[in-house]
Amino acid sequence: MDVLISTEDIQRRVRDIAADIARDHPRGVHLIAVLKGAFVFLSDLARALTVPCSLDFIAVSSYGKSTSSSGQVQLLKDLDSGLEGREVVIVEDIVDTGLTLSYLQDILRARSPRSLRTACLLSKPSHRQTDVKVEYVGFEIEDKFVIGYGLDFAEQYRNLPYIAVMDKAEVI
């Protein structure tokens, strides 16, 4: 595996994103992590915030055990609290096709938050199948299968402290 983004670069960028979120939400923010991949990003992001924050989790799937999205999004776990009138930021690990995030934004917007924004650690704009808005982007990357810092392949490698490119030969 080749390291694509170092631990140090990730931590620096997470602090920058936290500063941007704090600037845009000075009275506080409700962060919603998309499980399972965004849990590491959420943890570091929440600790870097200088404004009050609350946390919740939602789980969806469009990958299963594959390295590419199926295009069909399935809600696996819903939120534990309401969003009405709240300042909300969706925390996503990676925006690939945009289909999952578009689905999430639609269902969460229907719950009447005061504002709804999205933070993603990684973005693959060349792989988009739908136009989706992401206000806070950590890194734009090429269309490669990546693991680490919460991202997995078949539930492995989430614990790596950096982002690495997984060679297709390793997937087989």
CSV table of N, CA and C in Angstrom, one decimal, residues 2 4 9 18 22 28 33 43 70 73 88 95 102 105 109 112 121 123-124 127 131 143 150 155 159 168:
chain,number,residue,atom,x,y,z
A,2,ASP,N,0.5,2.2,-0.8
A,2,ASP,CA,1.2,3.5,-0.8
A,2,ASP,C,0.4,4.5,0.0
A,4,LEU,N,-1.1,7.9,0.7
A,4,LEU,CA,-1.5,9.0,-0.1
A,4,LEU,C,-1.6,10.3,0.7
A,9,ASP,N,-0.7,15.5,7.7
A,9,ASP,CA,-1.5,16.3,6.8
A,9,ASP,C,-3.0,16.2,7.1
A,18,ALA,N,-12.3,22.4,11.1
A,18,ALA,CA,-13.0,22.7,12.4
A,18,ALA,C,-13.1,24.2,12.6
A,22,ALA,N,-16.5,26.3,12.9
A,22,ALA,CA,-16.7,27.2,14.1
A,22,ALA,C,-17.0,28.6,13.6
A,28,GLY,N,-22.7,27.1,17.9
A,28,GLY,CA,-22.6,25.7,18.1
A,28,GLY,C,-23.2,24.9,16.9
A,33,ALA,N,-22.4,12.0,12.0
A,33,ALA,CA,-21.4,11.2,11.3
A,33,ALA,C,-22.1,10.1,10.6
A,43,SER,N,-14.5,12.1,15.3
A,43,SER,CA,-13.8,12.2,16.6
A,43,SER,C,-12.8,13.3,16.6
A,70,SER,N,-22.8,0.5,-5.4
A,70,SER,CA,-23.9,-0.2,-6.1
A,70,SER,C,-24.9,0.8,-6.7
A,73,VAL,N,-28.8,3.1,-2.2
A,73,VAL,CA,-28.5,3.5,-0.9
A,73,VAL,C,-29.5,2.8,0.1
A,88,VAL,N,-26.8,22.0,11.4
A,88,VAL,CA,-26.4,20.6,11.2
A,88,VAL,C,-25.2,20.5,10.2
A,95,VAL,N,-16.7,11.4,-0.5
A,95,VAL,CA,-17.8,11.6,-1.4
A,95,VAL,C,-17.3,11.2,-2.8
A,102,SER,N,-26.2,12.7,-1.6
A,102,SER,CA,-27.4,13.3,-2.1
A,102,SER,C,-28.7,12.8,-1.4
A,105,GLN,N,-28.6,14.1,2.3
A,105,GLN,CA,-29.0,15.5,2.3
A,105,GLN,C,-30.5,15.7,2.1
A,109,ARG,N,-32.7,17.2,5.1
A,109,ARG,CA,-33.3,18.5,4.9
A,109,ARG,C,-34.8,18.4,5.1
A,112,SER,N,-36.2,19.6,8.6
A,112,SER,CA,-36.3,21.0,9.0
A,112,SER,C,-35.1,21.5,9.8
A,121,LEU,N,-14.0,14.3,4.4
A,121,LEU,CA,-12.5,14.3,4.4
A,121,LEU,C,-11.9,14.2,3.0
A,123,SER,N,-12.8,13.8,-1.3
A,123,SER,CA,-13.7,14.0,-2.4
A,123,SER,C,-13.1,13.5,-3.7
A,124,LYS,N,-13.9,12.8,-4.5
A,124,LYS,CA,-13.4,12.3,-5.8
A,124,LYS,C,-14.3,13.0,-6.9
A,127,HIS,N,-15.4,11.3,-10.2
A,127,HIS,CA,-16.2,10.1,-10.2
A,127,HIS,C,-17.7,10.4,-9.9
A,131,ASP,N,-24.7,15.9,-9.0
A,131,ASP,CA,-24.1,17.2,-8.5
A,131,ASP,C,-24.6,17.3,-7.0
A,143,ASP,N,-9.5,9.1,-8.7
A,143,ASP,CA,-10.4,8.0,-8.6
A,143,ASP,C,-9.6,6.7,-8.3
A,150,GLY,N,-10.5,5.4,9.1
A,150,GLY,CA,-11.9,5.1,9.1
A,150,GLY,C,-12.4,4.4,7.8
A,155,GLU,N,-14.3,-4.3,6.0
A,155,GLU,CA,-14.2,-4.0,7.4
A,155,GLU,C,-12.8,-4.1,8.0
A,159,ASN,N,-8.3,1.3,11.0
A,159,ASN,CA,-7.5,1.8,12.1
A,159,ASN,C,-6.2,2.4,11.7
A,168,LYS,N,-5.3,-2.9,-6.6
A,168,LYS,CA,-6.4,-3.8,-7.0
A,168,LYS,C,-6.0,-5.3,-6.8
